[in-house]
Amino acid sequence: MNAEEFLKLENQLCFAIYACSREITRLYRPILDDLELTYPQFLTLAVLWEHQRLTVKEISQHLQLDSGTLTPMLKRMEAMGVLERKRASEDERKVYIELTNKGIHLKKKAIQLPEKCIPHFGLSEHQYKELLASMQQLIENLQQVTRLT
Amino acid sequence: MNAEEFLKLENQLCFAIYACSREITRLYRPILDDLELTYPQFLTLAVLWEHQRLTVKEISQHLQLDSGTLTPMLKRMEAMGVLERKRASEDERKVYIELTNKGIHLKKKAIQLPEKCIPHFGLSEHQYKELLASMQQLIENLQQVTRLT
DNA sequence: TAAAATTAGGTTGTGCACAATTTAATTTTA
DNA sequence: TAAAATTAAATTGTGCACAACCTAATTTTA
């Protein structure tokens, strides 16, 4: 396949990934609406369900989002009462993010998200894991290029 | 894998796809900057390089973007001089989008995008096609759920 | 240890992405 | 054929996503 062919939409892996990402979000939306969360907010909670307390920087590393995206989103989530932002006393530059009880308990409801949605992917568990591994490998390959300091 | 496991970020195919999409855009950005295009603008041109003249609705179907996204973007692209918006005379509701010479000629430069970037994916042509097919199949499966009128 | 460099988070501005609504044109149907 | 329904595009408003820049705290190093 030559470069000209790669310009066609149907041959662009990048477009398929971009379109797929939005399509999954569309599938998730009714349940996210029920949780009163956006998808990036859900991801933020997912990180915090695993790690309890993280700095903004650490969340930024997990989600690959910068402070320009995170700061306003975390403020909105604080206003919603799902988490708290606490300036670290040992290093005044850092801000710790901690879940409130409301944020912790959202996990129970959030379990519906994978439960109800993943079956619609139409993939066997094996196919799911294969595809997940391929995507993670691709991310790693890309980061080697984009993250060269 | 149970629903609880699926909530972990590392097991979420959706997160991998979302992160990968942004990572590829990051890889493309230096070349897109050179073309003075954003990624969605590049996609719009890619559709028009294949189809010459399309209505907003048709572009919307190719890219799965609604008029709320397309209308302002197409206006910006018109202001940049890469395309023209023409109200159809046979049906005044429709707006045709046509490339200008500038828009047509951008294709030559744009060939660098796949040429320079796809090698960084670190995939063989076979792997590229496999992954592309998997993503397209997944999109189709998802659309059967999200597009039920 | 004072100046320089680095780091963490915040701010500002632009451009999607999408829901909800509006407007005007066209098609359907009673 | 007039009213109702549908369609195409535009508009409004919210929330990311990210570049560029700023501020203050901490670390490095001369």
Short mmCIF file of C-alpha atoms (C1' of nucleotides) in Angstrom, two decimals:
data_model
loop_
_atom_site.label_atom_id
_atom_site.label_comp_id
_atom_site.label_asym_id
_atom_site.label_seq_id
_atom_site.Cartn_x
_atom_site.Cartn_y
_atom_site.Cartn_z
CA MET A 1 0.00 0.00 0.00
CA ASN A 2 1.50 3.35 -1.02
CA ALA A 3 1.21 6.71 0.76
CA GLU A 4 -1.64 7.78 -1.52
CA GLU A 5 -3.67 4.73 -0.49
CA PHE A 6 -2.98 5.49 3.18
CA LEU A 7 -4.72 8.86 2.75
CA LYS A 8 -8.05 7.15 2.09
CA LEU A 9 -10.22 7.17 5.16
CA GLU A 10 -10.97 3.44 4.98
CA ASN A 11 -7.25 2.64 5.19
CA GLN A 12 -6.47 4.98 8.05
CA LEU A 13 -5.92 3.09 11.29
CA CYS A 14 -5.79 6.44 13.02
CA PHE A 15 -9.30 7.35 11.87
CA ALA A 16 -10.66 3.94 12.87
CA ILE A 17 -9.22 4.40 16.36
CA TYR A 18 -10.50 7.95 16.63
CA ALA A 19 -13.99 6.96 15.42
CA CYS A 20 -14.04 3.89 17.65
CA SER A 21 -13.13 5.91 20.70
CA ARG A 22 -16.08 8.23 20.13
CA GLU A 23 -18.36 5.30 19.33
CA ILE A 24 -17.59 3.59 22.63
CA THR A 25 -18.20 6.84 24.49
CA ARG A 26 -21.56 7.03 22.74
CA LEU A 27 -22.35 3.53 23.98
CA TYR A 28 -21.30 4.45 27.53
CA ARG A 29 -23.18 7.76 27.58
CA PRO A 30 -26.60 6.60 28.87
CA ILE A 31 -24.94 4.90 31.86
CA LEU A 32 -22.53 7.79 32.40
CA ASP A 33 -25.52 10.14 32.36
CA ASP A 34 -27.07 7.99 35.07
CA LEU A 35 -23.85 8.36 37.11
CA GLU A 36 -23.81 12.09 36.27
CA LEU A 37 -20.26 11.73 34.97
CA THR A 38 -18.47 12.47 31.72
CA TYR A 39 -16.14 9.82 30.35
CA PRO A 40 -12.91 11.60 31.41
CA GLN A 41 -14.42 12.09 34.87
CA PHE A 42 -15.16 8.38 35.03
CA LEU A 43 -11.54 7.61 34.10
CA THR A 44 -10.34 9.92 36.86
CA LEU A 45 -12.47 8.08 39.39
CA ALA A 46 -11.24 4.74 38.02
CA VAL A 47 -7.65 5.77 38.78
CA LEU A 48 -8.63 6.93 42.24
CA TRP A 49 -10.56 3.73 43.02
CA GLU A 50 -7.26 1.94 42.49
CA HIS A 51 -4.97 4.40 44.27
CA GLN A 52 -7.01 6.25 46.93
CA ARG A 53 -4.86 9.39 46.98
CA LEU A 54 -2.86 10.87 44.11
CA THR A 55 -1.38 14.22 43.19
CA VAL A 56 -2.59 16.02 40.10
CA LYS A 57 0.73 15.14 38.49
CA GLU A 58 0.22 11.42 39.16
CA ILE A 59 -3.28 11.48 37.71
CA SER A 60 -1.84 13.34 34.75
CA GLN A 61 0.65 10.50 34.21
CA HIS A 62 -1.98 7.77 34.44
CA LEU A 63 -4.38 9.46 32.02
CA GLN A 64 -1.86 11.36 29.87
CA LEU A 65 -3.79 14.58 30.39
CA ASP A 66 -2.16 17.87 31.33
CA SER A 67 -3.03 20.33 34.07
CA GLY A 68 -4.86 22.51 31.55
CA THR A 69 -7.38 19.68 31.19
CA LEU A 70 -7.25 18.28 34.71
CA THR A 71 -7.39 21.38 36.89
CA PRO A 72 -10.77 22.63 35.69
CA MET A 73 -12.19 19.08 35.55
CA LEU A 74 -11.03 18.30 39.10
CA LYS A 75 -12.56 21.56 40.29
CA ARG A 76 -15.88 20.58 38.72
CA MET A 77 -15.66 17.15 40.34
CA GLU A 78 -14.90 18.78 43.70
CA ALA A 79 -17.98 20.99 43.25
CA MET A 80 -20.00 17.82 42.56
CA GLY A 81 -18.76 16.41 45.85
CA VAL A 82 -17.01 13.29 44.53
CA LEU A 83 -13.47 14.32 45.49
CA GLU A 84 -11.42 16.83 47.46
CA ARG A 85 -8.37 18.87 46.48
CA LYS A 86 -5.83 19.39 49.26
CA ARG A 87 -2.63 21.37 48.93
CA ALA A 88 0.22 19.19 50.28
CA SER A 89 1.83 20.59 53.43
CA GLU A 90 5.23 18.98 52.80
CA ASP A 91 5.48 20.48 49.30
CA GLU A 92 3.21 23.42 48.67
CA ARG A 93 3.44 22.93 44.90
CA LYS A 94 1.55 19.63 45.04
CA VAL A 95 -2.19 19.15 45.31
CA TYR A 96 -3.52 15.84 46.58
CA ILE A 97 -6.76 14.48 45.19
CA GLU A 98 -8.83 12.23 47.46
CA LEU A 99 -12.21 10.65 46.94
CA THR A 100 -15.11 11.58 49.21
CA ASN A 101 -17.53 8.90 50.41
CA LYS A 102 -19.74 9.83 47.50
CA GLY A 103 -16.84 9.26 45.12
CA ILE A 104 -15.98 5.94 46.73
CA HIS A 105 -19.56 4.70 46.59
CA LEU A 106 -19.97 5.61 42.93
CA LYS A 107 -17.85 2.56 42.17
CA LYS A 108 -20.77 0.23 42.98
CA LYS A 109 -22.97 1.88 40.36
CA ALA A 110 -20.09 2.22 37.92
CA ILE A 111 -19.68 -1.54 37.71
CA GLN A 112 -22.68 -1.51 35.35
CA LEU A 113 -20.56 0.29 32.82
CA PRO A 114 -18.30 -2.64 31.87
CA GLU A 115 -21.03 -5.12 32.78
CA LYS A 116 -23.63 -3.74 30.39
CA CYS A 117 -21.40 -2.29 27.69
CA ILE A 118 -18.57 -4.72 27.05
CA PRO A 119 -20.93 -7.46 25.80
CA HIS A 120 -21.94 -5.06 23.01
CA PHE A 121 -18.34 -5.03 21.77
CA GLY A 122 -19.14 -8.41 20.27
CA LEU A 123 -15.73 -9.79 21.24
CA SER A 124 -14.82 -13.01 23.01
CA GLU A 125 -12.74 -12.57 26.15
CA HIS A 126 -9.76 -13.79 24.16
CA GLN A 127 -10.38 -11.28 21.36
CA TYR A 128 -10.88 -8.51 23.93
CA LYS A 129 -7.53 -9.27 25.55
CA GLU A 130 -5.76 -9.58 22.20
CA LEU A 131 -7.09 -6.23 21.03
CA LEU A 132 -6.28 -4.61 24.38
CA ALA A 133 -2.71 -5.89 24.17
CA SER A 134 -2.34 -4.65 20.59
CA MET A 135 -3.53 -1.19 21.54
CA GLN A 136 -1.28 -1.04 24.59
CA GLN A 137 1.67 -2.12 22.49
CA LEU A 138 0.86 0.54 19.90
CA ILE A 139 0.62 3.20 22.62
CA GLU A 140 4.03 2.14 23.89
CA ASN A 141 5.56 2.31 20.40
CA LEU A 142 4.10 5.77 19.87
CA GLN A 143 5.26 7.07 23.23
CA GLN A 144 8.81 6.14 22.41
CA VAL A 145 8.60 8.66 19.57
CA THR A 146 6.50 11.40 21.16
CA ARG A 147 8.08 11.27 24.60
CA LEU A 148 11.71 11.63 23.65
CA THR A 149 12.73 14.44 25.98
CA MET B 1 -12.37 -11.40 34.33
CA ASN B 2 -15.18 -9.96 36.48
CA ALA B 3 -16.77 -6.51 36.28
CA GLU B 4 -14.55 -5.23 39.12
CA GLU B 5 -11.43 -6.17 37.14
CA PHE B 6 -12.82 -4.42 34.08
CA LEU B 7 -12.91 -1.16 36.05
CA LYS B 8 -9.12 -1.13 36.33
CA LEU B 9 -7.59 1.22 33.82
CA GLU B 10 -5.11 -1.35 32.52
CA ASN B 11 -7.97 -3.69 31.59
CA GLN B 12 -10.10 -1.09 29.86
CA LEU B 13 -10.02 -1.48 26.10
CA CYS B 14 -11.95 1.76 25.89
CA PHE B 15 -9.24 3.68 27.72
CA ALA B 16 -6.52 2.12 25.57
CA ILE B 17 -8.37 3.23 22.43
CA TYR B 18 -9.02 6.70 23.79
CA ALA B 19 -5.40 7.13 24.89
CA CYS B 20 -4.11 5.71 21.61
CA SER B 21 -6.22 8.10 19.58
CA ARG B 22 -4.73 11.07 21.37
CA GLU B 23 -1.24 9.59 21.16
CA ILE B 24 -1.46 9.26 17.37
CA THR B 25 -2.72 12.82 17.09
CA ARG B 26 0.30 13.89 19.14
CA LEU B 27 2.55 12.08 16.66
CA TYR B 28 0.77 13.74 13.71
CA ARG B 29 0.78 17.24 15.22
CA PRO B 30 4.17 18.55 13.97
CA ILE B 31 3.23 17.66 10.39
CA LEU B 32 -0.34 18.92 10.82
CA ASP B 33 1.12 22.19 12.15
CA ASP B 34 3.19 22.39 8.99
CA LEU B 35 0.00 21.94 6.92
CA GLU B 36 -1.76 24.46 9.20
CA LEU B 37 -4.51 21.91 9.85
CA THR B 38 -6.04 20.27 12.88
CA TYR B 39 -6.62 16.53 12.79
CA PRO B 40 -10.40 16.77 12.20
CA GLN B 41 -9.73 19.31 9.44
CA PHE B 42 -7.29 16.87 7.85
CA LEU B 43 -9.95 14.13 7.98
CA THR B 44 -12.42 16.47 6.30
CA LEU B 45 -9.97 17.12 3.50
CA ALA B 46 -9.26 13.38 3.21
CA VAL B 47 -12.96 12.74 2.55
CA LEU B 48 -13.07 15.54 0.01
CA TRP B 49 -9.93 14.34 -1.79
CA GLU B 50 -11.84 11.14 -2.41
CA HIS B 51 -15.24 12.65 -3.27
CA GLN B 52 -14.69 16.15 -4.68
CA ARG B 53 -18.08 17.56 -3.68
CA LEU B 54 -20.19 16.55 -0.69
CA THR B 55 -23.01 18.03 1.36
CA VAL B 56 -22.46 18.73 5.04
CA LYS B 57 -24.72 15.77 5.75
CA GLU B 58 -22.57 13.43 3.67
CA ILE B 59 -19.39 14.58 5.39
CA SER B 60 -21.21 14.08 8.66
CA GLN B 61 -21.92 10.46 7.70
CA HIS B 62 -18.34 9.74 6.66
CA LEU B 63 -16.80 11.20 9.82
CA GLN B 64 -19.66 10.54 12.27
CA LEU B 65 -19.60 14.19 13.32
CA ASP B 66 -22.74 16.29 13.64
CA SER B 67 -23.49 19.75 12.26
CA GLY B 68 -22.70 21.28 15.64
CA THR B 69 -19.10 20.20 15.11
CA LEU B 70 -18.93 20.50 11.33
CA THR B 71 -20.57 23.86 10.65
CA PRO B 72 -18.10 25.98 12.65
CA MET B 73 -15.14 23.88 11.46
CA LEU B 74 -16.16 24.17 7.81
CA LYS B 75 -16.55 27.93 8.25
CA ARG B 76 -13.03 28.13 9.64
CA MET B 77 -11.73 26.06 6.72
CA GLU B 78 -13.58 28.32 4.29
CA ALA B 79 -11.93 31.34 5.94
CA MET B 80 -8.55 29.59 5.48
CA GLY B 81 -9.34 29.25 1.79
CA VAL B 82 -9.18 25.46 1.50
CA LEU B 83 -12.86 24.92 0.67
CA GLU B 84 -16.06 26.68 -0.30
CA ARG B 85 -19.58 26.36 1.08
CA LYS B 86 -22.35 26.66 -1.49
CA ARG B 87 -26.06 26.49 -0.74
CA ALA B 88 -27.62 23.97 -3.17
CA SER B 89 -30.05 25.53 -5.63
CA GLU B 90 -32.12 22.37 -6.10
CA ASP B 91 -32.67 21.99 -2.33
CA GLU B 92 -32.05 25.09 -0.28
CA ARG B 93 -31.59 23.07 2.89
CA LYS B 94 -28.38 21.51 1.61
CA VAL B 95 -24.93 23.08 1.59
CA TYR B 96 -22.32 21.70 -0.78
CA ILE B 97 -18.69 21.66 0.26
CA GLU B 98 -16.08 21.88 -2.50
CA LEU B 99 -12.31 22.09 -2.32
CA THR B 100 -10.53 25.16 -3.65
CA ASN B 101 -7.27 24.76 -5.57
CA LYS B 102 -5.47 25.38 -2.30
CA GLY B 103 -7.44 22.53 -0.72
CA ILE B 104 -6.75 20.21 -3.65
CA HIS B 105 -3.02 20.96 -3.63
CA LEU B 106 -2.69 20.36 0.10
CA LYS B 107 -2.95 16.65 -0.72
CA LYS B 108 0.61 16.62 -2.07
CA LYS B 109 2.01 17.87 1.22
CA ALA B 110 -0.35 15.71 3.25
CA ILE B 111 1.15 12.55 1.85
CA GLN B 112 3.99 13.07 4.33
CA LEU B 113 1.57 12.38 7.14
CA PRO B 114 1.16 8.62 6.52
CA GLU B 115 4.62 8.42 4.97
CA LYS B 116 6.47 9.77 8.00
CA CYS B 117 4.14 8.68 10.79
CA ILE B 118 2.95 5.17 10.07
CA PRO B 119 6.47 3.69 10.33
CA HIS B 120 6.49 4.87 13.95
CA PHE B 121 3.50 2.64 14.69
CA GLY B 122 6.02 -0.20 14.74
CA LEU B 123 3.62 -2.54 12.91
CA SER B 124 4.20 -4.73 9.88
CA GLU B 125 1.82 -4.09 6.97
CA HIS B 126 0.06 -7.32 7.96
CA GLN B 127 -0.32 -6.23 11.58
CA TYR B 128 -1.50 -2.79 10.46
CA LYS B 129 -4.23 -4.34 8.30
CA GLU B 130 -5.23 -6.82 11.01
CA LEU B 131 -5.58 -4.07 13.59
CA LEU B 132 -7.44 -1.83 11.15
CA ALA B 133 -9.89 -4.66 10.39
CA SER B 134 -10.40 -5.36 14.10
CA MET B 135 -11.17 -1.71 14.80
CA GLN B 136 -13.54 -1.45 11.85
CA GLN B 137 -15.34 -4.59 12.98
CA LEU B 138 -15.63 -3.20 16.50
CA ILE B 139 -17.03 0.08 15.17
CA GLU B 140 -19.61 -1.88 13.20
CA ASN B 141 -20.62 -3.92 16.24
CA LEU B 142 -20.98 -0.77 18.32
CA GLN B 143 -22.98 1.05 15.67
CA GLN B 144 -25.52 -1.74 15.61
CA VAL B 145 -26.23 -0.87 19.25
CA THR B 146 -25.94 2.92 19.18
CA ARG B 147 -27.63 3.46 15.82
CA LEU B 148 -30.85 1.57 16.41
CA THR B 149 -33.40 4.19 15.39
"C1'" DT C 1 23.91 30.24 50.26
"C1'" DA C 2 22.32 33.10 46.57
"C1'" DA C 3 21.28 32.67 41.69
"C1'" DA C 4 19.70 29.53 38.18
"C1'" DA C 5 17.05 25.76 36.89
"C1'" DT C 6 13.35 22.75 37.57
"C1'" DT C 7 8.85 21.36 39.04
"C1'" DA C 8 3.65 21.45 40.12
"C1'" DG C 9 -0.25 23.41 39.31
"C1'" DG C 10 -3.06 27.13 37.43
"C1'" DT C 11 -4.65 30.40 33.61
"C1'" DT C 12 -5.86 31.84 28.97
"C1'" DG C 13 -7.29 31.04 24.47
"C1'" DT C 14 -8.58 28.04 20.45
"C1'" DG C 15 -10.81 24.15 18.52
"C1'" DC C 16 -13.28 20.23 18.65
"C1'" DA C 17 -17.47 17.01 20.32
"C1'" DC C 18 -21.95 16.69 21.32
"C1'" DA C 19 -26.68 17.55 23.39
"C1'" DA C 20 -30.53 20.37 22.77
"C1'" DT C 21 -32.92 23.57 20.29
"C1'" DT C 22 -34.11 26.53 16.25
"C1'" DT C 23 -35.07 27.79 11.47
"C1'" DA C 24 -36.22 27.11 6.99
"C1'" DA C 25 -37.01 24.04 3.18
"C1'" DT C 26 -38.97 19.91 1.47
"C1'" DT C 27 -41.79 15.75 1.66
"C1'" DT C 28 -45.59 13.11 3.32
"C1'" DT C 29 -50.28 12.41 4.17
"C1'" DA C 30 -54.84 13.36 5.54
"C1'" DT D 1 -53.46 21.06 -1.43
"C1'" DA D 2 -53.09 22.54 3.27
"C1'" DA D 3 -51.44 20.69 7.62
"C1'" DA D 4 -48.17 17.59 9.71
"C1'" DA D 5 -43.89 15.39 9.62
"C1'" DT D 6 -39.31 15.16 8.23
"C1'" DT D 7 -34.90 16.86 6.90
"C1'" DA D 8 -30.49 19.85 6.57
"C1'" DA D 9 -27.94 23.04 8.56
"C1'" DA D 10 -27.14 26.43 12.03
"C1'" DT D 11 -27.06 28.03 16.88
"C1'" DT D 12 -26.26 27.79 21.89
"C1'" DG D 13 -24.08 26.04 25.77
"C1'" DT D 14 -20.99 22.74 28.37
"C1'" DG D 15 -16.90 20.09 28.78
"C1'" DC D 16 -12.84 18.33 27.33
"C1'" DA D 17 -7.82 18.60 24.99
"C1'" DC D 18 -3.96 21.00 24.42
"C1'" DA D 19 -0.57 24.82 23.42
"C1'" DA D 20 1.49 28.68 25.51
"C1'" DC D 21 2.29 31.10 29.30
"C1'" DC D 22 2.43 32.30 34.37
"C1'" DT D 23 3.36 31.85 39.39
"C1'" DA D 24 5.15 30.08 43.32
"C1'" DA D 25 7.70 26.46 45.61
"C1'" DT D 26 11.56 23.51 45.66
"C1'" DT D 27 15.96 21.75 44.05
"C1'" DT D 28 20.35 22.22 41.90
"C1'" DT D 29 24.68 24.23 41.37
"C1'" DA D 30 28.01 27.69 40.94
#
